PDB file of C-alpha atoms in Angstrom:
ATOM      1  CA  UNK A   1       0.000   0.000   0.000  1.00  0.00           C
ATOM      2  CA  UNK A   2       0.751   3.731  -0.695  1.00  0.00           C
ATOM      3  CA  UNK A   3       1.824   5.477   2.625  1.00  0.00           C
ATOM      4  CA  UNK A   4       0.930   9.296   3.630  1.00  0.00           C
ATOM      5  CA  UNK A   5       2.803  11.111   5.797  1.00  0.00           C
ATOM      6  CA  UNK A   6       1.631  14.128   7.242  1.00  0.00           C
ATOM      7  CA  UNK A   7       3.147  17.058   8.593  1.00  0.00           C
ATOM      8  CA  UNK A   8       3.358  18.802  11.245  1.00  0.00           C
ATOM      9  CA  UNK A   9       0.521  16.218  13.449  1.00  0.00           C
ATOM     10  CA  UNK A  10      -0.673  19.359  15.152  1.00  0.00           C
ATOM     11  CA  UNK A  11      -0.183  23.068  14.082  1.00  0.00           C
ATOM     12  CA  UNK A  12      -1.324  26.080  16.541  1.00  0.00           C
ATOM     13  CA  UNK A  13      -2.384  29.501  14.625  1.00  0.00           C
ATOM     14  CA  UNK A  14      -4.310  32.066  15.060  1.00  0.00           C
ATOM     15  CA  UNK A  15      -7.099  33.637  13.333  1.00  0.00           C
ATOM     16  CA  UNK A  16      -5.752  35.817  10.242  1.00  0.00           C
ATOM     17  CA  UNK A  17      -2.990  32.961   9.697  1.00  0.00           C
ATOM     18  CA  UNK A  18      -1.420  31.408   6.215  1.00  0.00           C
ATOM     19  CA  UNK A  19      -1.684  27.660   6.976  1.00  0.00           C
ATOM     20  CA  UNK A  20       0.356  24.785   5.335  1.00  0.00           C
ATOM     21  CA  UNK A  21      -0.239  21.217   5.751  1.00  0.00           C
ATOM     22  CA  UNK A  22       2.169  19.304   3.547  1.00  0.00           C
ATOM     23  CA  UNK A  23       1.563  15.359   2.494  1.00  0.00           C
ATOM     24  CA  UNK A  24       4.126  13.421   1.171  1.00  0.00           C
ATOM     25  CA  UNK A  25       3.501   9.864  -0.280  1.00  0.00           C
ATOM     26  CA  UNK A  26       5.513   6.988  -0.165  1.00  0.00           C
ATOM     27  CA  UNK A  27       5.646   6.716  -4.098  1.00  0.00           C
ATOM     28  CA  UNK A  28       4.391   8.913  -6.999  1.00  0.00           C
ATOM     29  CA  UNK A  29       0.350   9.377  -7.226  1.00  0.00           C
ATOM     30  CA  UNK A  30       0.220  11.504 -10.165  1.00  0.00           C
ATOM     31  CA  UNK A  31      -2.058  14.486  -8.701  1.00  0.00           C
ATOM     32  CA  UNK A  32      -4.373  11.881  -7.882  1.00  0.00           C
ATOM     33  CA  UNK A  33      -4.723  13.563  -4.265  1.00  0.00           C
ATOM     34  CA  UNK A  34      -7.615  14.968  -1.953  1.00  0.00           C
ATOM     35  CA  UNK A  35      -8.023  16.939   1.082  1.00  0.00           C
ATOM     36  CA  UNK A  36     -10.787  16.146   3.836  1.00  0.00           C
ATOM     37  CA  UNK A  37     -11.848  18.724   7.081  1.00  0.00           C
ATOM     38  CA  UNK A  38     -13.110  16.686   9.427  1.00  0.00           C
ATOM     39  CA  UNK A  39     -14.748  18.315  13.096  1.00  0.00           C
ATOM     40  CA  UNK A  40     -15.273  16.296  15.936  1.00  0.00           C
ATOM     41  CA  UNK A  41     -18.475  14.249  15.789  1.00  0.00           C
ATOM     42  CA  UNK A  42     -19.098  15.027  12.174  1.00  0.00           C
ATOM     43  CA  UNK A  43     -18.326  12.983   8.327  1.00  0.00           C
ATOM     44  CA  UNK A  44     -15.463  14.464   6.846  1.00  0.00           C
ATOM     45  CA  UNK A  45     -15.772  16.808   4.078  1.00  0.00           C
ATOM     46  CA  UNK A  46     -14.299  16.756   0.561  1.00  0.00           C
ATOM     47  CA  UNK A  47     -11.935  19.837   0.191  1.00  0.00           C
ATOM     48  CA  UNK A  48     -10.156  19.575  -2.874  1.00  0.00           C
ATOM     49  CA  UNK A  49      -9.838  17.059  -5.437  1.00  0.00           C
ATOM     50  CA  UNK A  50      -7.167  15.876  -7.962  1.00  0.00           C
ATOM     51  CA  UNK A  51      -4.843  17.937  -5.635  1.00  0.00           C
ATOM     52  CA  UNK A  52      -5.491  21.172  -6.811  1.00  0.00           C
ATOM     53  CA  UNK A  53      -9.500  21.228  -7.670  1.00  0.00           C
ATOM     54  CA  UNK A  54     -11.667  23.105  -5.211  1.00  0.00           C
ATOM     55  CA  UNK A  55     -15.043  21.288  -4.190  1.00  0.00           C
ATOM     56  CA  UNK A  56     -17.858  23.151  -4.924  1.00  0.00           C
ATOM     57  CA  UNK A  57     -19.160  25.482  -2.100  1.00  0.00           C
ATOM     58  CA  UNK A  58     -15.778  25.404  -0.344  1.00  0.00           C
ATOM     59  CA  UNK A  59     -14.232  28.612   0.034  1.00  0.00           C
ATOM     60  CA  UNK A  60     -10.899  29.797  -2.219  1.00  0.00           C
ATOM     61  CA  UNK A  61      -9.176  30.872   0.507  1.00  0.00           C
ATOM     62  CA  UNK A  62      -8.272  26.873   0.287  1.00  0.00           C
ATOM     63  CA  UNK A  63      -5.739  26.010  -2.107  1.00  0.00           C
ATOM     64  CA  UNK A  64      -3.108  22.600  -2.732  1.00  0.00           C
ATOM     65  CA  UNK A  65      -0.302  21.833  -4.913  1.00  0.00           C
ATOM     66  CA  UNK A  66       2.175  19.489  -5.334  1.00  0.00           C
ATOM     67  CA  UNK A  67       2.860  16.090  -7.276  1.00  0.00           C
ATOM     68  CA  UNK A  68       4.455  12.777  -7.559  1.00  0.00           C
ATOM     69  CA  UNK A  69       4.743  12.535  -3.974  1.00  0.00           C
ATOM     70  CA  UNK A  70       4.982  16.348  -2.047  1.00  0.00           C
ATOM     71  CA  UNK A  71       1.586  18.272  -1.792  1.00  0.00           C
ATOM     72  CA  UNK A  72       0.316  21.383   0.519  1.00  0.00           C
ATOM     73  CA  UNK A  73      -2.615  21.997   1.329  1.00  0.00           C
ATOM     74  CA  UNK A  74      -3.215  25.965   1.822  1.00  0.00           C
ATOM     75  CA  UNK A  75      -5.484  28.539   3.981  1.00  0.00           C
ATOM     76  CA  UNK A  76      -4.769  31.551   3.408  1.00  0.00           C
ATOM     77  CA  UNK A  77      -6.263  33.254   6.131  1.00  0.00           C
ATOM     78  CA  UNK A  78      -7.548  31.000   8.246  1.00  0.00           C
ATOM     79  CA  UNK A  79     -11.159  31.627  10.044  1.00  0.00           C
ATOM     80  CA  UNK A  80     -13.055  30.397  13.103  1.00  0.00           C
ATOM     81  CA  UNK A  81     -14.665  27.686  11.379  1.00  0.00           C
ATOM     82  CA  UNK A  82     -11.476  26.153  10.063  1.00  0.00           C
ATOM     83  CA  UNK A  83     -10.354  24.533  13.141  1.00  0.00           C
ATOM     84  CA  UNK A  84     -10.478  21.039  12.342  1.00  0.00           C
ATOM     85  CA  UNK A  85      -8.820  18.011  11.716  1.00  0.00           C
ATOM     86  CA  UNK A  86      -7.396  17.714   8.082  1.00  0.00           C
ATOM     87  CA  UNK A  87      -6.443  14.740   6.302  1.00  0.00           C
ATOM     88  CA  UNK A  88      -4.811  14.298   2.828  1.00  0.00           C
ATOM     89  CA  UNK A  89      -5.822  10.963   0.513  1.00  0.00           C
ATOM     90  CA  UNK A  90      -4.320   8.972  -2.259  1.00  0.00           C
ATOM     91  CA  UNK A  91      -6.422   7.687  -4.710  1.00  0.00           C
ATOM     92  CA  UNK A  92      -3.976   6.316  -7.569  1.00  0.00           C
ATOM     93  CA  UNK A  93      -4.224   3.158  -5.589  1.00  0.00           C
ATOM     94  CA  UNK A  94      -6.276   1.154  -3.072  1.00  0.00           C
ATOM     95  CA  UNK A  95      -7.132   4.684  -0.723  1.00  0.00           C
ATOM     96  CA  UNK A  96      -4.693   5.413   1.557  1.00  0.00           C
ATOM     97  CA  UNK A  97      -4.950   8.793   4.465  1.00  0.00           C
ATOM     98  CA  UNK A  98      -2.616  10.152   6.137  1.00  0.00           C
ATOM     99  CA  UNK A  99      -2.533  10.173   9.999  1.00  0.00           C
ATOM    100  CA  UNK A 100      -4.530  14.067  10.171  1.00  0.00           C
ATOM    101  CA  UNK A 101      -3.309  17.111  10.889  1.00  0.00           C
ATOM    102  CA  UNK A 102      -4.792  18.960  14.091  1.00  0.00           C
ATOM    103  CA  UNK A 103      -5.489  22.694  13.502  1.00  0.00           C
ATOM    104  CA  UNK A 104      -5.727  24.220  17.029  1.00  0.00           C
ATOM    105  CA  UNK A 105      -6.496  27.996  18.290  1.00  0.00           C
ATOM    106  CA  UNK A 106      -3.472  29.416  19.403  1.00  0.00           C
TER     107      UNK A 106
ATOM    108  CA  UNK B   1     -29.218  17.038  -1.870  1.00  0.00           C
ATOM    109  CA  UNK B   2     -27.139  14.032  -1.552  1.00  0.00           C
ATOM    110  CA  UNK B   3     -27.505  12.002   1.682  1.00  0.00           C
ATOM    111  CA  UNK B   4     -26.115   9.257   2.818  1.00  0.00           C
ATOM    112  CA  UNK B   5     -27.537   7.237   6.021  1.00  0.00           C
ATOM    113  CA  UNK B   6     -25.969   4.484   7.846  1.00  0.00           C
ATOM    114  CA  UNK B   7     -27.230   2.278   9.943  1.00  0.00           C
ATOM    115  CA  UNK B   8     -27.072  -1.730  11.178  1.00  0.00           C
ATOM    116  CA  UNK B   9     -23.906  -1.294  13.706  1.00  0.00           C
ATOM    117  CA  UNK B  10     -23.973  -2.386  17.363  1.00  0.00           C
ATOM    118  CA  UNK B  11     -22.361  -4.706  19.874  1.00  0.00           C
ATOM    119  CA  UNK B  12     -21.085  -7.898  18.726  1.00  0.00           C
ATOM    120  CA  UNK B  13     -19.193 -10.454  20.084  1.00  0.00           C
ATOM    121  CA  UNK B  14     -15.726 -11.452  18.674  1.00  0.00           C
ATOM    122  CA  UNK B  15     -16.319 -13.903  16.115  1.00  0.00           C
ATOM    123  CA  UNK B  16     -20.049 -12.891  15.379  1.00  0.00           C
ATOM    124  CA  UNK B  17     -21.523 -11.100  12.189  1.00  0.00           C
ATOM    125  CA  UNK B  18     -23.341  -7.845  11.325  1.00  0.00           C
ATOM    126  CA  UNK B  19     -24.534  -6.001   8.265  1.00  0.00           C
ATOM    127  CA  UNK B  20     -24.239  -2.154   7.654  1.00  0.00           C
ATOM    128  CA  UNK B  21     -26.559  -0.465   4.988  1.00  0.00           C
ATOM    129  CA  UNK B  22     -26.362   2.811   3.318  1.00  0.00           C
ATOM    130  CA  UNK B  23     -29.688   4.102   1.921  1.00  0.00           C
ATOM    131  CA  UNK B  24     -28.634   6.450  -0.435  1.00  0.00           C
ATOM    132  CA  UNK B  25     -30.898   9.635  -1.693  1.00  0.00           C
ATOM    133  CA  UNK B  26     -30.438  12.533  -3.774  1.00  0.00           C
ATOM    134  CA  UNK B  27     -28.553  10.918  -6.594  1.00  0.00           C
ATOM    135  CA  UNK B  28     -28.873   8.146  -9.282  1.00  0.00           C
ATOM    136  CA  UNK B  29     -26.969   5.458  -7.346  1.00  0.00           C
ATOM    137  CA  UNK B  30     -26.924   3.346  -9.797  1.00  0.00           C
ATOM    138  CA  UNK B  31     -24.583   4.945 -11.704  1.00  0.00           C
ATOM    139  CA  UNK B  32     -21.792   5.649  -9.351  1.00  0.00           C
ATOM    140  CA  UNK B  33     -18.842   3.985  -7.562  1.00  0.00           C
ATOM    141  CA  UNK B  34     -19.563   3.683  -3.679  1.00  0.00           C
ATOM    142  CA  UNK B  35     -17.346   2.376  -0.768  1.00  0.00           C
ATOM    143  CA  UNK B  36     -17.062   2.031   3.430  1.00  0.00           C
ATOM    144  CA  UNK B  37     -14.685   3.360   4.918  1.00  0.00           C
ATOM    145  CA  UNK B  38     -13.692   3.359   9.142  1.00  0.00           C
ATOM    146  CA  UNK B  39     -11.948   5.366  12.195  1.00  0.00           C
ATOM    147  CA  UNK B  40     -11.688   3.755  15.163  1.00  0.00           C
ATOM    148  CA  UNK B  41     -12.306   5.550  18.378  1.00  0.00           C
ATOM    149  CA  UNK B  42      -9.632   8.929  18.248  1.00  0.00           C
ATOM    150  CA  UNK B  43      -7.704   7.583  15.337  1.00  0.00           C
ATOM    151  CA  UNK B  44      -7.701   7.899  11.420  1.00  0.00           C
ATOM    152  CA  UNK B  45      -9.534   7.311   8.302  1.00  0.00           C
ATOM    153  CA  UNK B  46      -8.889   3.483   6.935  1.00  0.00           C
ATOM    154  CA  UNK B  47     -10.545   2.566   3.271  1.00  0.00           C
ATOM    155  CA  UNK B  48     -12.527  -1.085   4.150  1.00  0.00           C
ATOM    156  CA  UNK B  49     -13.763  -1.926   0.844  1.00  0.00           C
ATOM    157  CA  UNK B  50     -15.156  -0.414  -2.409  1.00  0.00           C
ATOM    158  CA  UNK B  51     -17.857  -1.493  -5.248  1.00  0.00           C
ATOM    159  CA  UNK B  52     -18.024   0.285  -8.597  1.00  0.00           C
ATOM    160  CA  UNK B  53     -21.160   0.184 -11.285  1.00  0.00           C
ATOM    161  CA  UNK B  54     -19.970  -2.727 -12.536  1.00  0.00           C
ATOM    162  CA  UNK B  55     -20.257  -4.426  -9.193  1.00  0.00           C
ATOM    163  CA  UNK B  56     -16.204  -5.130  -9.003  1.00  0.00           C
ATOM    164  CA  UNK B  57     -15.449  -5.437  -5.966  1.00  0.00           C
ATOM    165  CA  UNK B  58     -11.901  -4.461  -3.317  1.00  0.00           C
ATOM    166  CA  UNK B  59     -11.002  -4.606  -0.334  1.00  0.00           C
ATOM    167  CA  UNK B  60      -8.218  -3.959   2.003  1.00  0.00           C
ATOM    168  CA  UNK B  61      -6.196  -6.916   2.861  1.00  0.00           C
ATOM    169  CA  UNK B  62      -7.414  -6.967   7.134  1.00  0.00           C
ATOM    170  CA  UNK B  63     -11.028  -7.270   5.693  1.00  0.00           C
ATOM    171  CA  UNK B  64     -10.337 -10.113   2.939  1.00  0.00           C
ATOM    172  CA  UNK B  65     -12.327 -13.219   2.576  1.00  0.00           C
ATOM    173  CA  UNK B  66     -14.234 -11.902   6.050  1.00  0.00           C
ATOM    174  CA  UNK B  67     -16.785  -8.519   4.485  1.00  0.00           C
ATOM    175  CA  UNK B  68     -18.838  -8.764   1.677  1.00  0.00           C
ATOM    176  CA  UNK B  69     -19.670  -5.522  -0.008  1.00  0.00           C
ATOM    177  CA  UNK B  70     -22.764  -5.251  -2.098  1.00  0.00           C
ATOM    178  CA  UNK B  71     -25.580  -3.255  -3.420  1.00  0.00           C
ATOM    179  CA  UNK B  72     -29.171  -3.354  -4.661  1.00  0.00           C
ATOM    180  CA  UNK B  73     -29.743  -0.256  -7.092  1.00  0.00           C
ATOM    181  CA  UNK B  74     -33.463  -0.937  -7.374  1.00  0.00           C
ATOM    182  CA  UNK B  75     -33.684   0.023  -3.517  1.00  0.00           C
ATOM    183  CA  UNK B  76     -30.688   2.637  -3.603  1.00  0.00           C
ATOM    184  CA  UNK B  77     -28.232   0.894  -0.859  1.00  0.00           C
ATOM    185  CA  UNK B  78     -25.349  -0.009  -0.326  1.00  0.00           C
ATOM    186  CA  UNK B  79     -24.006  -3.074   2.350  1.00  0.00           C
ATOM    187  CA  UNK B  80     -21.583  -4.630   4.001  1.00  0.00           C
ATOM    188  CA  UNK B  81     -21.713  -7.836   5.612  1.00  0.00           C
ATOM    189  CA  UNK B  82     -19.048  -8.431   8.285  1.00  0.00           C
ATOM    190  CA  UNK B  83     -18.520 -12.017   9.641  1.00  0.00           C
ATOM    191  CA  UNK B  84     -16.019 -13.160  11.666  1.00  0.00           C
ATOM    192  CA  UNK B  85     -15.356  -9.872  13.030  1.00  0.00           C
ATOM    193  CA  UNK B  86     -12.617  -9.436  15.482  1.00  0.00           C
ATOM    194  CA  UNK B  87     -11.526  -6.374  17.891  1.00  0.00           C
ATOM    195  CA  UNK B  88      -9.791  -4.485  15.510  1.00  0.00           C
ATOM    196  CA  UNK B  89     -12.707  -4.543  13.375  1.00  0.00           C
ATOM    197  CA  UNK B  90     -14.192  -1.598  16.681  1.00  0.00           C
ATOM    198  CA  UNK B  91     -14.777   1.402  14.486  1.00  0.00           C
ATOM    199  CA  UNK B  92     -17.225   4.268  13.171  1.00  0.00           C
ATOM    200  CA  UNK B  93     -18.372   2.908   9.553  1.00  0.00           C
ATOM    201  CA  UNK B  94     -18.900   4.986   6.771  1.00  0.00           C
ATOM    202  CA  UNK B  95     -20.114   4.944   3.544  1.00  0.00           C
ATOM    203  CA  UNK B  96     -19.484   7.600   0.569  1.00  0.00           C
ATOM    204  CA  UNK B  97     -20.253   7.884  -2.883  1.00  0.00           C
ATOM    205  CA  UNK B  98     -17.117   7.975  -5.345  1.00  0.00           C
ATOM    206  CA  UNK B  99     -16.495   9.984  -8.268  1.00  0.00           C
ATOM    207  CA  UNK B 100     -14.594   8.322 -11.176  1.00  0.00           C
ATOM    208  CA  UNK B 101     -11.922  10.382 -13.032  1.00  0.00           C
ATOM    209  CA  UNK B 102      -9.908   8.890 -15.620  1.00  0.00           C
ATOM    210  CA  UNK B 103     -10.252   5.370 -14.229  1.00  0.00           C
ATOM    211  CA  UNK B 104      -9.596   6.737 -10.264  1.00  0.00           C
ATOM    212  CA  UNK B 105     -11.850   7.337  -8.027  1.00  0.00           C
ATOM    213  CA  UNK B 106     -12.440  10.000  -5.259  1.00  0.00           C
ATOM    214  CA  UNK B 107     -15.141  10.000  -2.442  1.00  0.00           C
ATOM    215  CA  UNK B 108     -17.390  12.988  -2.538  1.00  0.00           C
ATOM    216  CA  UNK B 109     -20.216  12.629   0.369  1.00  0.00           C
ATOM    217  CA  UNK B 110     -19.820  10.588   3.423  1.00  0.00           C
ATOM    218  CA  UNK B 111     -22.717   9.537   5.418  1.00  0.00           C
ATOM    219  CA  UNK B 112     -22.465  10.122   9.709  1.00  0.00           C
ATOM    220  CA  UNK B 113     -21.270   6.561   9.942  1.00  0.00           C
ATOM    221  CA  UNK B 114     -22.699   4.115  12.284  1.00  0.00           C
ATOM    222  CA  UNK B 115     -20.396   2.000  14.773  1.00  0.00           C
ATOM    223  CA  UNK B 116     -19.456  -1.154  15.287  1.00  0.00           C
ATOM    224  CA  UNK B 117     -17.867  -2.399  18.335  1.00  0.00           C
ATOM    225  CA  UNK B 118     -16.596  -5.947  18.857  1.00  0.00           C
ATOM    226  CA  UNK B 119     -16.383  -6.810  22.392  1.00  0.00           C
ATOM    227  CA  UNK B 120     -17.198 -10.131  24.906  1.00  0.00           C
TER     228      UNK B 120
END
């Protein structure tokens, strides 16, 4: 299986902040990458898609890049209701997630 | 709208069987890819198994020879029968629909998951 590594585990910001989550897989996926926010108690949500492609209804000021195996994902300004848990996905072969990244309030 | 809504999990003995089901609504299910996927208690997301159109069928190795994924299009949901289910197996089930690009596929919509815990 494809492994995802995610980095850092937890990040602390504050309101206002640029955020970067970086993924890096254990061999190329192409840009076949997506992003998931996922609060506590709830699904998680699709972000963006094809590691670059914004879901509908999810705000811009998410972005990600990368390929073969190094990808960010972006906020830009990070709000209130962006403290999560975010996880990146491979989907060149059998799904694979990396272990989350914890955005706290600093 | 697209909803997805889980249900069938519970208490189970090691060794003993359930079956999840994902009524689907909001979408022709028919037509699209759809898989279950897990977290157990405070840890990450884990792929369990996947069933496109066609009804091919995968799943991960842990899960192999013991779940049975299926679905019934005429009634719009999706299952998963788990036998022979063992500790491990203790998790919040999903389901989500999955979006085929080029061959791949992506998962969209998740449902609220149900969960499954295997305990004596």
């Amino acid at each position: 299986d494809i492994q995802m590594t995610q980095s850092p585990s937890t990040l602390s910001a504050s309101v206002g902040d640029r955020v970067t989550i970086t993924c890096r897989a254990s061999q190329s996926i192409s840009s076949w990458l997506a992003w998931y926010q996922q609060k506590p108690g709830k699904a998680p949500k699709l972000l963006i898609y094809t590691t670059s492609s914004l879901q509908s209804g999810v705000p811009s000021r998410f972005s990600g890049s990368g390929s073969g195996t190094e990808f960010t994902l972006t906020i830009s300004s990070l709000q209130p209701d962006d403290f999560a848990t975010y996880y990146c996905q491979q989907y060149y072969g059998s799904w694979t997630f990396g272990q989350g990244t914890k955005v706290e309030i600093k | 709208e697209v909803q997805l809504l889980e249900s069938g999990g519970g208490l189970v003995q090691p060794g003993g069987s359930l079956r999840l089901s994902c009524a689907a609504s909001g979408f022709s299910f028919g037509y699209y890819a759809m898989a279950w996927l897990r977290q157990a208690p405070g840890k990450g997301l884990e792929w369990v198994s996947g069933i496109v159109s066609g009804d091919i069928t995968h799943y991960r190795d842990s899960v192999k020879g013991r779940f049975i994924i299926s679905r019934d299009n005429s009634k719009n949901t999706l299952y998963l029968q788990m036998n022979a289910l063992r500790a491990e197996d203790t998790a919040l089930y999903y389901c989500a629909r999955a979006i085929a690009v080029a061959e791949k596929h992506y998962s969209d919509y998740w449902g609220q998951g149900t969960l499954v815990t295997v305990s004596s």
